[in-house]
XYZ file of C-alpha atoms in Angstrom:
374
model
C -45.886 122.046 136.391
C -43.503 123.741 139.132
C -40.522 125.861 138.073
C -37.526 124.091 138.499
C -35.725 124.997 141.549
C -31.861 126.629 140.729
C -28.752 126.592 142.518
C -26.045 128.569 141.075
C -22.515 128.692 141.587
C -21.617 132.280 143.094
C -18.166 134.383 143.463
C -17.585 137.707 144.360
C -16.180 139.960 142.576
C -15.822 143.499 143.271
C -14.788 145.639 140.527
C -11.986 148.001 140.843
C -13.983 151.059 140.307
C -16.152 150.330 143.353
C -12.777 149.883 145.223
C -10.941 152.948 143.399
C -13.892 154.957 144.612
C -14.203 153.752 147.798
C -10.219 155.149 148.347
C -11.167 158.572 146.954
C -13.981 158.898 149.428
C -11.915 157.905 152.364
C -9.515 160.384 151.264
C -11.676 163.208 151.496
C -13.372 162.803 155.100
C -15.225 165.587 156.615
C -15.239 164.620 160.403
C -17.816 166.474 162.427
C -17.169 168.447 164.930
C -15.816 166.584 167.939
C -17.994 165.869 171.172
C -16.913 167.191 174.461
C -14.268 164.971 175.750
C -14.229 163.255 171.932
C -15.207 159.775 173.847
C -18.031 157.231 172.981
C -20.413 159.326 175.776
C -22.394 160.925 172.849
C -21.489 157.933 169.932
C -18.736 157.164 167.870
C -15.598 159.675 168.702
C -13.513 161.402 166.274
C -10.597 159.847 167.366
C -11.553 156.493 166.688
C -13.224 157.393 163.402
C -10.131 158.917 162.398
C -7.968 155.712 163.248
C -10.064 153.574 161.844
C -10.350 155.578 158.213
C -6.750 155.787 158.163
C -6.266 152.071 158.300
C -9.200 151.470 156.067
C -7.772 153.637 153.685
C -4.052 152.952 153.662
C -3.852 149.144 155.184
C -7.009 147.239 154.973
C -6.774 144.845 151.817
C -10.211 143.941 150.945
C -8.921 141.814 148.160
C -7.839 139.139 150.961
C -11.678 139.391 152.269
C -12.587 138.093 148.998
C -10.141 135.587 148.551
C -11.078 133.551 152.205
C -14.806 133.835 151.221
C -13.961 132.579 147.789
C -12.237 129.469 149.078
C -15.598 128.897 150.590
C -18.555 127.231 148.065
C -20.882 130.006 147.645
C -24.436 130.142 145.904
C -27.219 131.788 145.581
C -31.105 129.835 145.391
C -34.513 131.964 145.073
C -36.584 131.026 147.579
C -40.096 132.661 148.405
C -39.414 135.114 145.478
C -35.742 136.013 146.944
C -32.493 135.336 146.228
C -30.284 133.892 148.948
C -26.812 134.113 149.197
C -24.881 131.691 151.514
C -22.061 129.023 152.010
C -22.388 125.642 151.830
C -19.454 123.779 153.605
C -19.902 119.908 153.767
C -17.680 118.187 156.351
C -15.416 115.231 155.013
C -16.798 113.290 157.767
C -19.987 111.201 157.076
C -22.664 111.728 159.172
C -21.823 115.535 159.927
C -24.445 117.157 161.791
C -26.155 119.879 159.432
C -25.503 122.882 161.130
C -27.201 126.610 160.165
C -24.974 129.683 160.872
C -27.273 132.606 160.832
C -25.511 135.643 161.258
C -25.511 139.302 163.362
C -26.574 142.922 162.781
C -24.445 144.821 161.976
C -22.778 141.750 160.694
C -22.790 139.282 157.785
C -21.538 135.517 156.568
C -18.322 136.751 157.867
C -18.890 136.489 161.166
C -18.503 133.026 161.039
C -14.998 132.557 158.739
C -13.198 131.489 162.275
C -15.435 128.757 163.134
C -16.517 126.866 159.792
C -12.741 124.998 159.638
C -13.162 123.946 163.108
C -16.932 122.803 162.705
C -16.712 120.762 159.541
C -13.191 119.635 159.583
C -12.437 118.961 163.432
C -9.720 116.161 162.713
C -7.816 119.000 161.202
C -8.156 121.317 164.006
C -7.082 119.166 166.815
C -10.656 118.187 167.320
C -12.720 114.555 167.425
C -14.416 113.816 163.741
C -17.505 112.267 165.552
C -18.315 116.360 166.342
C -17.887 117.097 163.007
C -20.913 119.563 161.136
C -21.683 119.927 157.560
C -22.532 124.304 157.850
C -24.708 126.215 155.974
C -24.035 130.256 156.265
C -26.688 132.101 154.769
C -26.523 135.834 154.529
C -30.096 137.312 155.693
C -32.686 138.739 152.850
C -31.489 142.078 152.681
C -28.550 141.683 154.260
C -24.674 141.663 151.643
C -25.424 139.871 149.051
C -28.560 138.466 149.875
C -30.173 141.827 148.090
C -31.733 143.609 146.471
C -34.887 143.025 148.634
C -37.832 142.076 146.452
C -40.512 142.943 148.107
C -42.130 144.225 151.786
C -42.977 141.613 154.838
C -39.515 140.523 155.420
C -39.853 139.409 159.370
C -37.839 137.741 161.376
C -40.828 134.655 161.391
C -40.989 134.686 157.717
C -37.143 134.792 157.491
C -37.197 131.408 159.844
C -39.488 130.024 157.265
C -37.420 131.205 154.447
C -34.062 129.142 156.552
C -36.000 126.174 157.141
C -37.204 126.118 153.331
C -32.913 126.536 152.141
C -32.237 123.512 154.829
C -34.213 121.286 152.748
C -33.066 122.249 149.701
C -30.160 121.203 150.081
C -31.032 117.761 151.315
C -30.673 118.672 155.473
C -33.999 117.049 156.375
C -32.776 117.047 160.174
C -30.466 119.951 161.485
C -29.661 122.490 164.128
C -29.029 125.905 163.932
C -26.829 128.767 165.969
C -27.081 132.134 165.648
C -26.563 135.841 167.792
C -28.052 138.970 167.550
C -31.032 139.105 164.650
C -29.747 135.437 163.550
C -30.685 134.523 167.378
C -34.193 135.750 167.513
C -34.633 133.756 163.420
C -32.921 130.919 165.282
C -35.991 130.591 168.199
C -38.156 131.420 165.451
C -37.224 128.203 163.726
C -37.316 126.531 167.256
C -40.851 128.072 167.656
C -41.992 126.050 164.512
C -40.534 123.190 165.487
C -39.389 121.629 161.739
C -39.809 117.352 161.204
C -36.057 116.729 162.630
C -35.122 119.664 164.188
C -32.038 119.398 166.658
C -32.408 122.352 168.758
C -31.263 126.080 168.673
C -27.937 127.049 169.860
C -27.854 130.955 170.559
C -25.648 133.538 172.187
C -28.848 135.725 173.575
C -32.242 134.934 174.513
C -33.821 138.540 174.195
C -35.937 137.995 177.602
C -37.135 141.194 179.711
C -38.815 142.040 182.656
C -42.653 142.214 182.412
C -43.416 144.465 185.424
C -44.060 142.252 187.986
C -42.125 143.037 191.034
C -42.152 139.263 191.966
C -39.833 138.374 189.588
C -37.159 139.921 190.468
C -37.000 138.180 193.911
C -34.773 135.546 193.309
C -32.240 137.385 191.043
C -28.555 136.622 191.183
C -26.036 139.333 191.769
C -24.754 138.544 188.114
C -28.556 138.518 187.136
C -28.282 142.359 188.698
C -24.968 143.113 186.466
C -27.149 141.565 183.527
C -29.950 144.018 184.219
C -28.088 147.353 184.386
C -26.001 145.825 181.312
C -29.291 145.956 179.848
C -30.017 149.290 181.090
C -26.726 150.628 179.597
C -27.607 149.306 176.247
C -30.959 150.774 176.257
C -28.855 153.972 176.379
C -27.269 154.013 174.071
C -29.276 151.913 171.654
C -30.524 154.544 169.464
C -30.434 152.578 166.397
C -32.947 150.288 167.330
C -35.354 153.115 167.033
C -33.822 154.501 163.308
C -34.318 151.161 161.843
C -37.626 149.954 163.167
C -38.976 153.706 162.087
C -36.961 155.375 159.468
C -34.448 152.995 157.674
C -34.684 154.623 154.221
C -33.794 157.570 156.148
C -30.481 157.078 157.357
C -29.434 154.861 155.390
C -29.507 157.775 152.503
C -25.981 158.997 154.762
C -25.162 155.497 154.962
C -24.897 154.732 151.068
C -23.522 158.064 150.473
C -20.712 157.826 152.873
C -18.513 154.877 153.461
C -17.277 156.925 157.095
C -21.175 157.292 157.987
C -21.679 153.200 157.480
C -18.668 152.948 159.838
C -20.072 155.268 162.334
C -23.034 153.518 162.717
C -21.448 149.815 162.818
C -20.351 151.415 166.260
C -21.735 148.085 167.586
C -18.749 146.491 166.297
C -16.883 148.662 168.471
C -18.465 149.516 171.285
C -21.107 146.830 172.193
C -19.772 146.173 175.473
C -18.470 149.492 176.235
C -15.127 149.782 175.017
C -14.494 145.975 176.040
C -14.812 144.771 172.268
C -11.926 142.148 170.748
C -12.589 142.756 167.578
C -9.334 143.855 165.454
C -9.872 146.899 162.318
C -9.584 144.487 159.790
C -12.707 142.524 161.634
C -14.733 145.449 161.493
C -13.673 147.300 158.362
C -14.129 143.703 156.667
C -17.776 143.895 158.025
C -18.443 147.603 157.003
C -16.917 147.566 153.533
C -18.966 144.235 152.513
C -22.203 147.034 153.655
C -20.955 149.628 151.871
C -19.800 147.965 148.362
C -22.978 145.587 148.701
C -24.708 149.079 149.131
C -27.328 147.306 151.928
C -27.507 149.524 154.338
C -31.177 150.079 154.010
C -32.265 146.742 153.224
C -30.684 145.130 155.922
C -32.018 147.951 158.076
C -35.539 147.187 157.170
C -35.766 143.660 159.503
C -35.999 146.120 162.473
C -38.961 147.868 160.607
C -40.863 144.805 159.876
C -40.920 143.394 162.977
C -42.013 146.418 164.250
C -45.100 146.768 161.913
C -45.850 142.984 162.195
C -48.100 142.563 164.596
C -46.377 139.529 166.583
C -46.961 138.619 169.853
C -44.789 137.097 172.023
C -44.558 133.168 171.938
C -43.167 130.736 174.729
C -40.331 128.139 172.749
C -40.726 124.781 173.956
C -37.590 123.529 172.081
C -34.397 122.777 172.827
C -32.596 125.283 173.858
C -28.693 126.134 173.989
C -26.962 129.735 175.777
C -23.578 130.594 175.973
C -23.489 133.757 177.438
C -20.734 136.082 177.104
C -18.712 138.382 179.536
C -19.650 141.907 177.608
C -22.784 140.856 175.477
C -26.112 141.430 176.215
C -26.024 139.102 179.332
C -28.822 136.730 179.028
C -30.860 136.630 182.637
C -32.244 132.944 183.231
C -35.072 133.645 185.099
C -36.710 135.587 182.552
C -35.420 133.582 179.744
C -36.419 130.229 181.408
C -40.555 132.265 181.720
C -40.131 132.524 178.031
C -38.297 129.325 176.940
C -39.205 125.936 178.646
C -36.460 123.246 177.162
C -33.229 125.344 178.012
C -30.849 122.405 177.964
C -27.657 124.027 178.393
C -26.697 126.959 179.807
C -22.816 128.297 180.028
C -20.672 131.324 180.823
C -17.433 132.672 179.282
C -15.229 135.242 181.233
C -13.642 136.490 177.863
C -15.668 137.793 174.591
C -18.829 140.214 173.761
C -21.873 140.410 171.282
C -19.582 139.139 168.331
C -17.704 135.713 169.971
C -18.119 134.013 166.741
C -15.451 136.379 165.721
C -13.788 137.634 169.229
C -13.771 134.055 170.757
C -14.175 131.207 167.986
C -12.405 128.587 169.851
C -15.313 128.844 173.100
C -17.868 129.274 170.362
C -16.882 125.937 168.417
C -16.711 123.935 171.755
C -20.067 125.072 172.921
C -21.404 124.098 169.983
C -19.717 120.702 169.639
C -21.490 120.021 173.593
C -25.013 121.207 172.700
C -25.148 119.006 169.724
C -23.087 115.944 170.874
């Protein structure tokens, strides 16, 4: 006979101790010595870091953090021998379109606080109930408080499987799901298996590159040119991709031992589209604390290292496909993502926003969504 499956109710509730501590450590930063010029040429500046401390440790109120996600239903489920943590918002409209949030790194469930009002209650938010989505905002295995991880061979592909296993769970037997940054490439994974009553993917990058052939870049766009040496800059200064698919236990010893150091290397938050970010210090201190008091740092890390290690090779999606590509995100270039995807559907461009517009730009974000799956 099969274990009954379990559902349970979840809150959070940090205690005061982690909080208490969290002050005392703020309070005694050791800064390293600045870079020449103390910019974001060499990674994240002095100046910046010192700002941002300062508010974290004198204005930030992550009490209010835990009251907005606490409004929200939250639970946790076990599913292939791992807990899940994630919201479940069900629209007052019948016949919402089940909707799957899956979230950024270095981000979390919070990424999507701006856009889960508008989704499931549109009526209330000056928008047409027949666009209405029931959402479901899981955060990732090893990711807040999705953790601890239970055992190796957490990939993105298993992770899709993982997603697809929580939809039905909770009675979404047809849905569609959205995601950016590591929730983008689960989201194509769960196009790639194609799921009885999928809807389609909805994603803010399609992580398509050049394969060497000279040919293809004969009918690039000037944007499409933009896009590449976007993609050029990134590659720059993306050291961290390298940490975490080699040495996450590594760094993140630094990361769990300093909150300052897990704020450092969020520099994403910052700094994605090279000093063009919207993001506000309560956005991104929000973000960092829930790392640093969830203490996932390595676990959440350890995606990057998986996929690494796994094996995969590269798979053409043949489902439908949504883009909304950004002003200062990774910009998306069609031609390679249209080799690599064969059922992109819709395709648009915002002038305003960067690698978190869940967050920076909710209102596009919503509307895009609300068109893909009308």
């Amino acid at each position: 006979m099969l274990p009954a499956v379990t559902i349970r109710e979840f809150r959070i509730a940090i205690p005061q101790a982690d909080l208490d501590d969290l002050t005392d450590r703020l309070a005694r930063t050791r800064l390293p010595q600045p870079a020449p010029g103390d910019d974001w040429d060499a990674g994240t500046p002095n100046h910046w870091l010192a700002e941002a401390v300062d508010h974290w440790r004198t204005a930030f109120d992550w009490r209010a953090v835990e009251r907005r996600l606490n409004a929200l239903p939250q639970f946790v489920t076990e599913v292939d021998g791992q807990d899940l943590h994630f919201l479940h918002v069900e629209s007052p409209v019948a016949g919402a379109t089940p909707l799957l949030l899956l979230h950024s790194y270095p981000g979390s469930v919070l990424d999507f606080l701006d856009v889960v009002g508008p989704l499931t209650d549109p009526a209330a938010h000056g928008g047409d109930p027949a666009q209405a989505f029931s959402v479901v905002v899981p955060s990732l295995p090893g990711f807040g408080f999705s953790t601890p991880l239970a055992e190796r061979g957490w990939t993105t592909a298993r992770t899709a499987l993982t997603m697809d296993t929580l939809m039905r769970r909770l009675g979404h037997e047809s849905y569609g799901v959205h995601g950016s940054d590591v929730g983008a490439n689960v989201a194509r994974e769960i196009g790639l298996l194609d799921p009885l009553g999928f809807r389609g993917l909805h994603v803010l990058q399609l992580f398509s590159f050049p394969s060497g052939d000279p040919a293809e870049f004969e009918h690039l766009t000037p944007e499409d040119h933009a896009g590449l040496q976007h993609m050029q800059w990134f590659q720059s200064v993306g050291g961290y991709n390298g940490m975490n698919a080699s040495r996450p236990q590594t760094v993140a010893v630094g990361l769990a031992d300093s909150p300052v150091a897990q704020l450092a290397y969020s520099e994403l938050l910052a700094s994605f589209g090279n000093g063009t970010s919207l993001l506000t210090f309560d956005q991104i201190l929000a973000q960092v604390s829930l790392y640093w008091l969830t203490n996932s740092a390595a676990s959440a890390a350890r995606l990057y290292l998986e996929d690494a290690r796994s094996g995969a090779e590269p798979r053409r999606s043949d489902a439908r496909t949504g883009v909304a590509v950004f002003a200062d995100d990774f910009r998306t270039i069609r031609a390679f993502a249209e080799r690599d995807n064969t059922n992109i559907a819709q395709w648009s461009h915002f002038d305003k926003g960067g690698h978190y517009a869940a967050m920076e730009r909710p209102d596009d974000v919503v509307a895009d969504l609300r068109r893909f799956f009308a």
